Coordinates of C-alpha atoms in Angstrom, one line a residue:
M1 CA 93.7 21.2 -42.4
S2 CA 92.5 24.2 -40.6
S3 CA 88.8 23.0 -40.8
L4 CA 90.0 19.7 -39.0
P5 CA 89.1 18.9 -35.4
H6 CA 92.1 19.8 -33.2
D7 CA 92.8 16.3 -32.4
E8 CA 92.2 15.0 -35.9
S9 CA 94.9 17.9 -37.1
A10 CA 97.1 16.7 -34.1
L11 CA 96.8 13.1 -35.6
T12 CA 97.4 14.1 -39.4
M13 CA 100.7 16.4 -38.4
S14 CA 102.1 13.7 -36.6
I15 CA 101.4 11.4 -39.4
S16 CA 103.1 13.5 -41.9
T17 CA 106.5 14.0 -39.3
H18 CA 107.1 10.4 -39.1
T19 CA 106.8 9.9 -43.1
P20 CA 110.0 9.1 -44.3
A21 CA 111.8 11.8 -45.9
G22 CA 111.7 12.0 -50.2
A23 CA 108.4 9.7 -49.7
N24 CA 106.3 11.5 -51.5
A25 CA 103.0 8.8 -50.8
P26 CA 99.7 10.9 -50.2
V27 CA 99.2 10.7 -46.8
Q28 CA 96.2 8.3 -45.1
S29 CA 94.2 8.8 -42.4
R30 CA 94.8 6.2 -39.6
K31 CA 91.6 3.6 -38.9
P32 CA 90.4 4.1 -35.2
L33 CA 90.5 0.9 -33.7
L34 CA 86.8 1.0 -32.3
P35 CA 84.3 2.1 -34.6
A36 CA 82.3 5.1 -33.4
I37 CA 79.2 4.3 -31.3
G38 CA 76.1 6.3 -31.9
K39 CA 73.2 7.3 -29.6
D40 CA 71.2 4.5 -31.4
Q41 CA 73.6 1.9 -30.7
W42 CA 74.1 2.3 -27.0
I43 CA 70.6 2.6 -26.4
L44 CA 69.9 -0.8 -28.4
G45 CA 73.2 -2.2 -26.5
L46 CA 71.5 -1.5 -22.8
V47 CA 68.2 -2.7 -24.0
I48 CA 69.5 -6.1 -25.7
G49 CA 71.7 -6.1 -22.3
A50 CA 68.7 -5.7 -19.9
V51 CA 66.5 -8.1 -21.8
A52 CA 69.6 -10.7 -21.9
L53 CA 70.1 -10.1 -18.0
Y54 CA 66.6 -10.7 -17.3
L55 CA 65.9 -13.7 -19.3
I56 CA 69.1 -15.2 -17.6
I57 CA 68.2 -14.4 -14.1
S58 CA 64.5 -15.3 -14.4
L59 CA 65.2 -18.7 -16.6
L60 CA 68.3 -20.3 -17.0
L61 CA 69.6 -19.7 -13.6
P62 CA 66.7 -20.8 -11.9
L63 CA 66.8 -24.3 -13.8
L64 CA 70.5 -24.5 -13.6
S65 CA 70.0 -24.3 -10.0
M66 CA 67.4 -26.7 -9.8
L67 CA 69.5 -29.1 -12.2
A68 CA 72.3 -29.1 -10.2
R69 CA 70.6 -29.5 -6.7
S70 CA 69.1 -32.5 -8.2
V71 CA 72.6 -34.3 -7.8
Q72 CA 73.9 -32.8 -4.5
D73 CA 73.2 -33.7 -0.8
S74 CA 71.6 -31.2 1.8
D75 CA 75.1 -30.0 2.2
G76 CA 75.6 -29.5 -1.0
A77 CA 78.2 -32.4 -1.7
F78 CA 78.0 -33.8 -5.3
V79 CA 76.1 -37.1 -5.3
G80 CA 75.6 -38.0 -8.7
L81 CA 72.5 -39.9 -9.2
S82 CA 71.9 -41.7 -6.0
Y83 CA 68.6 -39.7 -5.6
F84 CA 67.4 -40.3 -9.1
A85 CA 68.1 -44.4 -8.2
E86 CA 66.7 -43.9 -4.9
Y87 CA 63.2 -42.5 -6.1
L88 CA 62.9 -45.0 -8.8
G89 CA 63.6 -47.8 -6.8
N90 CA 60.6 -46.9 -4.6
P91 CA 57.6 -48.3 -5.9
A92 CA 55.2 -46.1 -3.7
L93 CA 57.1 -43.1 -5.7
S94 CA 57.9 -44.2 -8.9
Q95 CA 54.1 -45.3 -9.3
S96 CA 53.6 -41.7 -9.8
I97 CA 55.3 -41.6 -13.1
G98 CA 52.5 -44.0 -14.8
N99 CA 49.7 -42.6 -13.0
T100 CA 51.0 -39.2 -14.4
L101 CA 51.5 -40.9 -18.1
K102 CA 48.0 -42.7 -17.8
A103 CA 46.2 -39.5 -16.7
G104 CA 47.8 -37.6 -19.6
I105 CA 47.1 -40.3 -22.1
I106 CA 43.4 -40.6 -21.0
V107 CA 42.3 -36.8 -20.7
T108 CA 44.4 -36.0 -24.1
T109 CA 41.9 -38.6 -25.8
I110 CA 39.1 -37.3 -24.4
V111 CA 39.4 -33.6 -24.8
V112 CA 41.3 -33.8 -28.2
S113 CA 38.1 -35.9 -30.0
L114 CA 36.0 -33.5 -28.4
S115 CA 37.1 -30.1 -29.1
F116 CA 37.7 -31.5 -32.4
L117 CA 34.0 -31.8 -33.2
F118 CA 33.4 -28.5 -31.4
A119 CA 35.8 -27.0 -33.7
Y120 CA 34.5 -28.4 -37.0
G121 CA 31.0 -27.5 -35.8
L122 CA 32.2 -23.8 -35.7
T123 CA 34.2 -24.2 -38.8
R124 CA 32.5 -26.6 -41.1
T125 CA 28.8 -25.9 -40.4
Q126 CA 26.1 -23.6 -40.7
M127 CA 24.6 -24.5 -37.4
P128 CA 23.1 -21.5 -35.3
F129 CA 24.3 -19.9 -32.3
K130 CA 28.1 -20.2 -33.4
P131 CA 29.0 -17.1 -31.5
V132 CA 27.5 -18.2 -28.3
F133 CA 29.0 -21.7 -28.7
K134 CA 32.5 -19.9 -29.1
V135 CA 32.5 -17.8 -26.2
L136 CA 31.1 -20.9 -23.6
G137 CA 33.4 -23.3 -25.2
M138 CA 36.3 -20.7 -24.1
L139 CA 34.9 -20.2 -20.4
P140 CA 37.1 -22.5 -18.6
I141 CA 40.2 -20.7 -19.8
L142 CA 39.2 -17.7 -17.4
A143 CA 38.8 -20.0 -14.4
P144 CA 41.9 -21.3 -12.1
S145 CA 42.2 -25.2 -12.7
L146 CA 41.2 -25.7 -9.1
L147 CA 37.5 -24.7 -9.8
P148 CA 36.3 -27.7 -11.6
A149 CA 38.1 -29.9 -9.4
I150 CA 35.6 -27.8 -6.2
S151 CA 32.8 -28.5 -8.9
M152 CA 33.4 -32.4 -9.4
I153 CA 33.4 -32.4 -5.7
Y154 CA 30.0 -30.8 -5.0
L155 CA 29.1 -32.8 -8.0
F156 CA 30.2 -36.2 -7.5
G157 CA 31.7 -36.2 -4.1
N158 CA 30.3 -38.2 -1.3
Q159 CA 27.6 -35.7 -0.9
G160 CA 27.2 -34.6 -4.3
V161 CA 23.9 -33.8 -6.0
A162 CA 25.0 -36.2 -9.3
V163 CA 26.8 -39.0 -7.0
D164 CA 24.1 -41.4 -8.3
L165 CA 25.2 -41.1 -11.7
L166 CA 28.8 -42.7 -10.6
F167 CA 27.0 -46.2 -9.8
G168 CA 28.8 -46.4 -6.7
H169 CA 32.2 -45.3 -7.8
S170 CA 34.7 -42.6 -6.2
I171 CA 35.2 -39.6 -7.8
Y172 CA 38.1 -39.2 -6.0
G173 CA 41.3 -40.2 -8.0
L174 CA 41.9 -40.7 -11.5
P175 CA 37.9 -39.9 -12.4
G176 CA 38.0 -36.9 -10.6
I177 CA 41.4 -35.7 -12.1
V178 CA 40.1 -37.0 -15.5
M179 CA 37.2 -34.7 -15.8
G180 CA 38.6 -31.6 -14.1
L181 CA 41.5 -31.5 -16.2
A182 CA 39.2 -32.3 -19.4
F183 CA 37.3 -29.3 -18.7
W184 CA 40.5 -26.7 -17.8
T185 CA 42.2 -28.0 -21.0
F186 CA 39.1 -28.2 -23.3
P187 CA 39.4 -24.5 -24.2
H188 CA 43.2 -24.6 -25.5
A189 CA 42.7 -27.6 -27.3
L190 CA 39.5 -25.7 -29.2
L191 CA 41.6 -22.7 -29.8
I192 CA 44.1 -24.6 -31.6
L193 CA 41.9 -26.7 -33.8
T194 CA 39.3 -24.1 -34.4
T195 CA 42.4 -22.5 -36.0
A196 CA 43.5 -25.2 -37.9
L197 CA 40.1 -26.1 -39.6
S198 CA 39.9 -22.8 -40.7
T199 CA 42.7 -22.4 -42.9
S200 CA 41.8 -25.4 -45.5
D201 CA 41.7 -24.8 -49.0
A202 CA 38.0 -25.0 -50.6
R203 CA 39.4 -25.8 -54.0
L204 CA 40.5 -29.3 -52.8
Y205 CA 36.7 -29.6 -51.6
E206 CA 35.7 -28.6 -55.2
A207 CA 37.9 -30.8 -56.6
A208 CA 36.4 -33.7 -54.6
R209 CA 32.9 -32.7 -55.4
S210 CA 33.6 -32.8 -58.9
M211 CA 34.9 -36.5 -58.9
G212 CA 31.9 -37.2 -56.6
T213 CA 33.8 -38.4 -53.9
S214 CA 31.6 -39.1 -51.0
P215 CA 31.4 -36.8 -47.6
F216 CA 33.3 -39.8 -45.7
K217 CA 36.1 -40.2 -47.8
T218 CA 36.7 -36.6 -48.3
F219 CA 36.7 -36.2 -44.9
M220 CA 39.2 -38.5 -44.5
T221 CA 41.4 -37.6 -47.7
V222 CA 41.0 -33.7 -47.6
T223 CA 40.0 -32.5 -44.1
L224 CA 42.2 -34.7 -41.6
P225 CA 45.3 -34.2 -43.7
A226 CA 44.7 -30.9 -43.7
A227 CA 44.4 -30.4 -39.9
K228 CA 47.0 -33.3 -39.0
F229 CA 49.5 -30.4 -37.8
G230 CA 47.0 -28.9 -35.9
L231 CA 45.7 -32.2 -34.3
I232 CA 49.3 -32.8 -33.1
S233 CA 49.9 -29.3 -31.8
T234 CA 46.7 -30.0 -29.8
V235 CA 47.8 -33.5 -28.6
T236 CA 51.1 -32.3 -27.3
V237 CA 49.7 -29.1 -25.7
V238 CA 46.7 -30.6 -23.8
F239 CA 49.3 -33.5 -23.1
T240 CA 51.9 -31.2 -21.4
L241 CA 49.2 -29.0 -19.7
V242 CA 47.6 -32.0 -17.9
V243 CA 51.1 -33.8 -16.6
T244 CA 52.2 -30.6 -15.3
D245 CA 49.1 -29.5 -13.5
F246 CA 49.1 -29.4 -9.9
G247 CA 45.8 -27.7 -9.2
V248 CA 43.3 -30.5 -10.1
P249 CA 45.2 -33.6 -8.8
K250 CA 45.9 -31.6 -5.5
V251 CA 42.1 -31.1 -5.1
I252 CA 40.7 -34.1 -5.8
G253 CA 43.6 -36.4 -6.3
A254 CA 43.1 -38.2 -3.4
Q255 CA 45.8 -41.1 -2.9
Y256 CA 46.4 -41.2 -6.8
N257 CA 50.0 -39.7 -6.8
V258 CA 50.9 -37.9 -9.8
L259 CA 54.5 -36.2 -10.5
A260 CA 53.5 -32.8 -10.1
T261 CA 51.7 -33.4 -6.3
D262 CA 54.8 -35.3 -5.3
I263 CA 56.8 -32.3 -5.9
Y264 CA 54.9 -30.3 -3.3
K265 CA 54.7 -33.3 -0.7
Q266 CA 58.4 -33.5 -0.9
V267 CA 59.2 -30.1 -0.6
A268 CA 56.4 -28.5 1.3
G269 CA 55.4 -31.3 3.2
Q270 CA 59.0 -33.0 4.2
Q271 CA 61.3 -30.1 3.2
N272 CA 63.1 -32.8 1.3
F273 CA 64.3 -30.4 -1.6
A274 CA 66.6 -32.7 -3.4
M275 CA 64.2 -35.4 -4.0
G276 CA 61.6 -32.4 -5.0
A277 CA 64.3 -31.3 -7.6
V278 CA 64.7 -35.2 -8.7
I279 CA 60.9 -35.1 -9.6
S280 CA 61.1 -31.8 -11.4
V281 CA 63.7 -33.0 -14.0
L282 CA 61.5 -36.4 -14.5
L283 CA 58.8 -33.8 -15.1
L284 CA 60.7 -31.7 -17.5
I285 CA 61.4 -34.9 -20.1
P286 CA 57.7 -35.0 -21.1
A287 CA 57.4 -31.7 -21.4
L288 CA 60.4 -31.2 -23.4
L289 CA 59.7 -34.1 -25.4
A290 CA 56.4 -32.0 -26.4
F291 CA 57.8 -28.9 -26.9
V292 CA 60.3 -30.5 -29.6
I293 CA 57.7 -32.2 -31.2
D294 CA 55.5 -29.2 -31.1
H295 CA 58.3 -27.0 -32.8
R296 CA 59.1 -29.6 -35.7
V297 CA 55.2 -29.4 -36.1
Q298 CA 55.3 -25.7 -36.2
K299 CA 58.1 -25.6 -38.8
K300 CA 56.6 -28.0 -41.4
Q301 CA 53.3 -26.3 -41.2
K302 CA 54.7 -23.0 -42.6
E303 CA 54.9 -24.9 -45.9
L304 CA 51.6 -26.4 -45.7
F305 CA 49.4 -23.2 -47.0
G306 CA 49.8 -21.3 -50.3
A307 CA 49.4 -17.8 -51.3
R308 CA 46.3 -19.0 -53.9
S309 CA 44.7 -20.8 -51.2
V310 CA 41.0 -20.3 -50.9
N311 CA 38.8 -20.1 -47.6
F312 CA 36.4 -22.6 -46.7
V313 CA 32.7 -21.7 -46.8
P314 CA 30.5 -24.4 -45.6
E315 CA 27.1 -24.7 -47.1
R316 CA 24.0 -25.1 -45.0
N317 CA 23.1 -29.0 -44.7
P318 CA 19.9 -29.5 -42.1
V319 CA 21.3 -32.8 -41.1
K320 CA 24.9 -31.9 -40.6
D321 CA 24.1 -28.8 -39.1
G322 CA 21.6 -30.5 -36.8
I323 CA 24.1 -33.3 -35.5
F324 CA 26.6 -30.6 -34.5
F325 CA 24.1 -28.2 -33.2
L326 CA 23.1 -30.7 -30.6
I327 CA 27.2 -32.2 -30.0
C328 CA 27.8 -28.6 -29.1
S329 CA 25.0 -27.8 -27.2
L330 CA 25.9 -31.2 -24.7
I331 CA 29.3 -29.9 -24.6
C332 CA 28.3 -26.6 -23.4
L333 CA 25.9 -27.6 -21.1
A334 CA 28.5 -30.0 -19.6
I335 CA 30.8 -26.3 -19.6
L336 CA 28.3 -24.6 -18.0
A337 CA 26.7 -27.3 -15.3
V338 CA 30.4 -27.3 -13.8
V339 CA 31.0 -23.5 -13.6
G340 CA 27.2 -23.3 -12.5
M341 CA 27.8 -26.2 -9.6
A342 CA 30.7 -24.1 -8.4
I343 CA 29.1 -20.4 -8.2
Y344 CA 25.8 -22.4 -6.6
G345 CA 28.1 -24.3 -3.8
S346 CA 29.8 -20.9 -3.4
L347 CA 26.0 -19.5 -2.4
V348 CA 25.2 -22.4 -0.3
T349 CA 26.0 -21.7 3.5
F350 CA 27.5 -24.8 4.9
W351 CA 27.0 -27.7 2.4
P352 CA 25.6 -30.1 2.6
W353 CA 24.1 -29.7 6.6
N354 CA 22.4 -25.8 5.6
M355 CA 21.4 -25.3 1.9
E356 CA 20.3 -21.9 2.8
L357 CA 21.6 -19.6 0.1
S358 CA 23.6 -16.8 1.3
L359 CA 27.0 -14.6 0.9
S360 CA 28.4 -16.4 4.0
N361 CA 30.9 -18.0 2.3
Y362 CA 32.3 -14.5 0.3
Q363 CA 33.2 -13.3 4.0
F364 CA 36.9 -14.5 3.9
E365 CA 37.6 -13.0 6.9
K366 CA 35.6 -15.3 8.7
F367 CA 37.5 -18.5 7.6
S368 CA 41.1 -17.0 6.9
A369 CA 43.4 -14.7 8.9
N370 CA 44.3 -12.8 5.4
G371 CA 40.4 -12.0 5.0
W372 CA 40.5 -10.5 1.3
E373 CA 44.0 -9.8 1.0
P374 CA 44.9 -12.5 -1.0
Y375 CA 42.3 -11.2 -3.8
F376 CA 43.6 -7.8 -3.8
N377 CA 47.2 -9.3 -3.8
S378 CA 46.0 -11.3 -6.9
L379 CA 44.5 -8.1 -8.6
K380 CA 48.0 -6.2 -7.7
M381 CA 50.1 -8.9 -9.0
A382 CA 48.4 -9.4 -12.0
F383 CA 48.2 -5.6 -13.0
Y384 CA 52.1 -5.4 -12.3
T385 CA 52.4 -8.5 -14.4
A386 CA 50.5 -7.2 -17.5
I387 CA 52.6 -3.9 -17.3
A388 CA 55.8 -5.1 -16.9
G389 CA 55.5 -8.0 -18.8
T390 CA 54.0 -6.7 -21.8
L391 CA 56.7 -4.0 -22.0
I392 CA 59.7 -6.4 -21.5
I393 CA 58.2 -9.2 -23.9
F394 CA 57.3 -6.6 -26.5
V395 CA 61.0 -5.2 -26.4
T396 CA 62.4 -8.5 -26.6
A397 CA 60.7 -9.2 -29.8
Y398 CA 61.6 -6.1 -31.3
N399 CA 65.0 -6.6 -31.0
V400 CA 64.6 -10.2 -32.0
E401 CA 62.5 -9.6 -35.3
K402 CA 63.9 -5.4 -36.2
S403 CA 67.3 -4.7 -34.6
K404 CA 70.7 -5.8 -36.4
L405 CA 71.6 -8.3 -33.8
P406 CA 74.4 -10.6 -34.5
P407 CA 72.8 -14.1 -35.0
I408 CA 74.1 -15.9 -32.1
L409 CA 72.6 -13.0 -30.1
R410 CA 69.6 -13.2 -31.5
N411 CA 69.3 -17.0 -31.4
F412 CA 70.1 -17.0 -27.4
I413 CA 67.1 -14.6 -27.0
H414 CA 64.9 -16.3 -29.0
I415 CA 65.4 -19.8 -27.3
M416 CA 65.4 -18.4 -24.1
A417 CA 62.1 -16.7 -24.6
M418 CA 60.8 -20.1 -26.0
L419 CA 62.0 -22.3 -23.0
P420 CA 59.0 -21.2 -20.9
M421 CA 56.6 -23.3 -22.9
A422 CA 58.7 -26.7 -22.1
V423 CA 59.0 -25.4 -18.2
P424 CA 56.0 -26.9 -15.7
G425 CA 55.3 -24.0 -13.0
M426 CA 56.4 -26.3 -10.5
V427 CA 59.7 -26.6 -12.1
L428 CA 60.0 -23.1 -12.5
G429 CA 58.7 -22.3 -8.6
L430 CA 61.1 -24.5 -7.3
G431 CA 64.2 -23.5 -9.3
Y432 CA 63.5 -19.7 -7.9
I433 CA 64.1 -21.2 -4.4
F434 CA 67.2 -22.7 -5.2
F435 CA 68.6 -20.0 -7.2
F436 CA 67.4 -17.0 -5.0
N437 CA 67.5 -18.6 -1.6
Q438 CA 71.4 -19.3 -2.6
A439 CA 73.5 -18.1 0.4
G440 CA 75.8 -15.3 -0.8
N441 CA 73.1 -14.3 -3.5
P442 CA 72.2 -10.6 -3.3
L443 CA 68.6 -10.9 -5.0
G444 CA 67.8 -12.9 -2.4
I445 CA 66.3 -10.1 -0.9
L446 CA 63.3 -10.7 -3.3
Y447 CA 62.1 -14.0 -2.1
G448 CA 59.0 -13.5 -0.4
T449 CA 58.3 -10.2 -2.0
M450 CA 55.6 -9.0 -4.8
T451 CA 58.6 -8.5 -7.2
I452 CA 59.5 -12.2 -7.2
L453 CA 55.8 -13.2 -7.8
V454 CA 55.9 -10.7 -10.8
I455 CA 59.1 -12.0 -12.1
N456 CA 58.4 -15.3 -12.0
T457 CA 54.7 -15.1 -13.6
V458 CA 56.4 -12.8 -16.4
A459 CA 58.9 -15.7 -17.2
H460 CA 56.2 -18.8 -16.7
Y461 CA 54.0 -17.0 -19.4
F462 CA 56.7 -15.4 -21.9
T463 CA 56.5 -17.5 -24.9
V464 CA 53.0 -17.0 -26.1
G465 CA 53.2 -13.3 -25.6
H466 CA 56.4 -13.4 -27.4
L467 CA 55.1 -15.2 -30.2
T468 CA 51.9 -12.8 -30.0
A469 CA 54.4 -10.0 -30.8
L470 CA 56.4 -11.5 -33.2
T471 CA 53.5 -12.2 -35.4
A472 CA 52.5 -8.5 -35.0
L473 CA 56.2 -7.1 -35.7
K474 CA 56.0 -9.4 -38.7
K475 CA 53.2 -7.5 -40.3
L476 CA 55.1 -4.4 -40.1
P477 CA 56.7 -3.3 -43.2
A478 CA 60.4 -3.7 -43.3
E479 CA 61.0 -0.5 -44.8
I480 CA 60.4 1.2 -41.7
E481 CA 63.3 1.3 -40.4
Q482 CA 65.0 1.5 -43.3
V483 CA 63.2 5.1 -44.1
A484 CA 64.1 6.0 -40.8
A485 CA 67.7 5.4 -41.1
S486 CA 67.7 7.3 -44.6
L487 CA 65.7 9.9 -42.8
K488 CA 68.5 9.9 -39.8
I489 CA 65.7 9.1 -37.5
P490 CA 66.8 7.1 -34.7
Q491 CA 65.9 3.6 -34.4
Y492 CA 64.0 4.2 -30.9
K493 CA 62.1 7.0 -32.2
A494 CA 60.9 5.0 -35.1
F495 CA 59.8 2.5 -32.3
L496 CA 58.4 4.8 -30.3
K497 CA 56.3 6.6 -33.0
V498 CA 55.6 3.9 -35.7
S499 CA 55.9 -0.2 -34.4
L500 CA 54.5 0.8 -30.7
P501 CA 51.2 2.6 -31.5
V502 CA 50.5 0.3 -35.0
C503 CA 50.9 -2.9 -32.7
T504 CA 48.7 -1.3 -30.0
P505 CA 46.3 -4.5 -30.5
A506 CA 48.7 -6.9 -29.8
L507 CA 49.7 -5.2 -26.7
L508 CA 46.5 -5.2 -25.4
D509 CA 46.4 -8.8 -26.1
I510 CA 49.8 -9.8 -24.4
A511 CA 48.5 -7.6 -21.3
I512 CA 45.3 -9.2 -21.3
Y513 CA 46.6 -12.9 -21.5
L514 CA 49.1 -12.0 -18.5
F515 CA 46.7 -10.5 -16.4
V516 CA 44.6 -13.5 -16.7
N517 CA 46.8 -16.0 -16.4
A518 CA 48.5 -14.2 -13.0
L519 CA 44.9 -14.2 -11.8
T520 CA 44.6 -18.2 -12.1
T521 CA 48.3 -19.3 -11.8
T522 CA 48.8 -21.6 -8.6
S523 CA 51.7 -24.1 -9.8
A524 CA 54.7 -21.6 -10.3
V525 CA 54.0 -19.0 -7.3
V526 CA 52.9 -22.0 -4.6
F527 CA 56.5 -22.0 -3.3
L528 CA 57.2 -18.1 -3.4
Y529 CA 54.5 -16.4 -1.9
S530 CA 54.9 -15.1 2.1
T531 CA 52.1 -14.1 4.4
D532 CA 52.1 -10.5 3.3
T533 CA 52.0 -11.6 -0.4
M534 CA 49.3 -14.8 -0.4
L535 CA 47.4 -14.9 -3.7
A536 CA 44.0 -15.6 -4.6
S537 CA 44.6 -19.1 -6.3
V538 CA 46.8 -20.1 -3.2
S539 CA 44.1 -18.9 -0.5
V540 CA 41.8 -21.6 -2.5
L541 CA 44.4 -24.3 -2.0
N542 CA 44.9 -23.5 1.5
M543 CA 40.8 -23.1 2.4
E544 CA 40.3 -26.5 0.3
D545 CA 43.1 -28.4 2.4
A546 CA 41.4 -26.9 5.7
G547 CA 38.3 -28.5 4.6
Q548 CA 36.5 -24.8 3.8
T549 CA 35.2 -26.0 0.2
G550 CA 32.5 -23.2 0.5
P551 CA 35.1 -20.4 1.0
A552 CA 37.4 -21.7 -1.6
A553 CA 34.8 -22.3 -4.1
A554 CA 33.6 -18.6 -3.6
M555 CA 37.1 -17.2 -3.9
A556 CA 37.7 -19.3 -7.3
V557 CA 34.5 -18.0 -8.6
L558 CA 35.7 -14.2 -7.7
I559 CA 38.6 -14.9 -9.7
L560 CA 36.5 -16.4 -12.4
V561 CA 34.1 -13.4 -12.7
T562 CA 37.0 -10.8 -12.4
A563 CA 38.9 -12.4 -15.2
A564 CA 35.8 -12.6 -17.3
S565 CA 34.8 -8.9 -16.4
V566 CA 38.4 -8.1 -18.1
K567 CA 38.0 -10.1 -21.1
I568 CA 34.8 -8.5 -21.9
A569 CA 36.5 -5.0 -21.1
H570 CA 39.4 -6.0 -23.4
M571 CA 37.0 -7.5 -26.4
T572 CA 35.3 -3.9 -26.3
L573 CA 38.8 -1.6 -26.0
G574 CA 40.4 -4.0 -28.6
K575 CA 37.4 -3.4 -31.1
L576 CA 38.2 0.6 -30.7
L577 CA 42.0 0.1 -30.5
L578 CA 41.6 -2.2 -33.8
N579 CA 39.9 0.4 -36.1
R580 CA 42.2 3.5 -34.8
T581 CA 45.6 1.6 -35.3
Q582 CA 45.0 -0.5 -38.5
K583 CA 43.4 2.1 -40.7
W584 CA 47.0 2.1 -42.2
K585 CA 46.3 -1.3 -43.7
Q586 CA 43.5 -0.3 -46.1
S587 CA 45.2 2.6 -47.3

């Protein structure tokens, strides 16, 4: 008894005192009302609370505010679906729905067809220069969507160098939107299809060959079925990107209105926030449908490949290799033509009246009061987004994958982390206006600051980073946490000393993904910047709006060159880190 702490001894004595006389039953200690909470649980609780709070503030509340505003008038009174009826009853406005779907279907058909041929050439042939084709095929992902639109104006605009190729037709409107978005969405499709075609089982091809099946029949019965989930995912991703993009239709769409540009016109042009919210809700519908379809496809895809699958290695075939070399060369030439035209246009002094090459368009202080400031703002925003976003995303994924959260809380965090994939940037940006500008909201002080731009950008690109972090964490042995617990090592120490260092390559991938997208993003931040925090991508939009196509092209090229330089540095550093941090897998 003397060895017990003072309060525990007192508790035991108290129990003995109140035991009825004559009752010789052994004295039993009373269970505490609340379980003891250790340091690990405190830290875990604080981290989970912070993560949940961030997701609620940066995603859930802005979206709810946007949905609420779509059924309220300017005074906040409930008006039901009257704004929806007004929008759908106005042919000039509702025509945008048909235009958006039409552009989405055309671009998706073209991009999926071309990217499938390109990916097939990379994975199923022995054509030469595959690494070069792979790099060139991914080049458009480093450019803002405004760059191909500007390049199309230089190529096929009224004063374009190749306008005769259109045989009298105009590039402005649907043709320009289709060509610009086909360029911009191509690498997204290529990435998915290359992965899909790389994972076929070679044993199926051996079986088809032994049965004397023709190459065409093998393609139809083996290749296509194996790649069907990748194809469906590609269709949903490209379609979502097209219907939600704002940059290309804004620059080259002319009078061809789509939903994304309608939101901008209603909010920035007419200050009609309620109608902007209505169009945002309509824009959410195709994006949510595509998200649901893709989610179901991903679930089925997990059951497709077995552990005994053998990687397919293509054999040399001069005719087939030559055909796909020609196809890939033509596609890469088209990509280089778009990028090259933007670079050339940025160097022409004053298109088309003074074609002398100079750097005058890069003297941004001559064209805008903000000068070079938007470019440096973008660098700062991209840097902060990469650092803060990587930390938040990785900690979130770690808690979902490794910590012993209650299932309800784990599912809530995971669903919130996946939600941004289905929310277009314009919709998220508009939701931020409604939420952060609400009267009495103390977070309103963030509006117009760099902080809100970082919060918005991290939230907008959260899903891909989250999936990357989950993939890296799933590869770690589950025994790490069990061994740490048996040795009484706190979980946060196991996280800092094991999980974090081993996942460094994935962390770097997430950071670069966030950095590049923060540099090129336009749609989500176009409602949130102030004169002090104007970004390079928004500056491109404003200069193009003012008829300063040359400086706009120069700023877009600057973004592309910066993103490409960072990506090259990432590839070099990533290779070094991979060798240093992944040796444990070889032991």
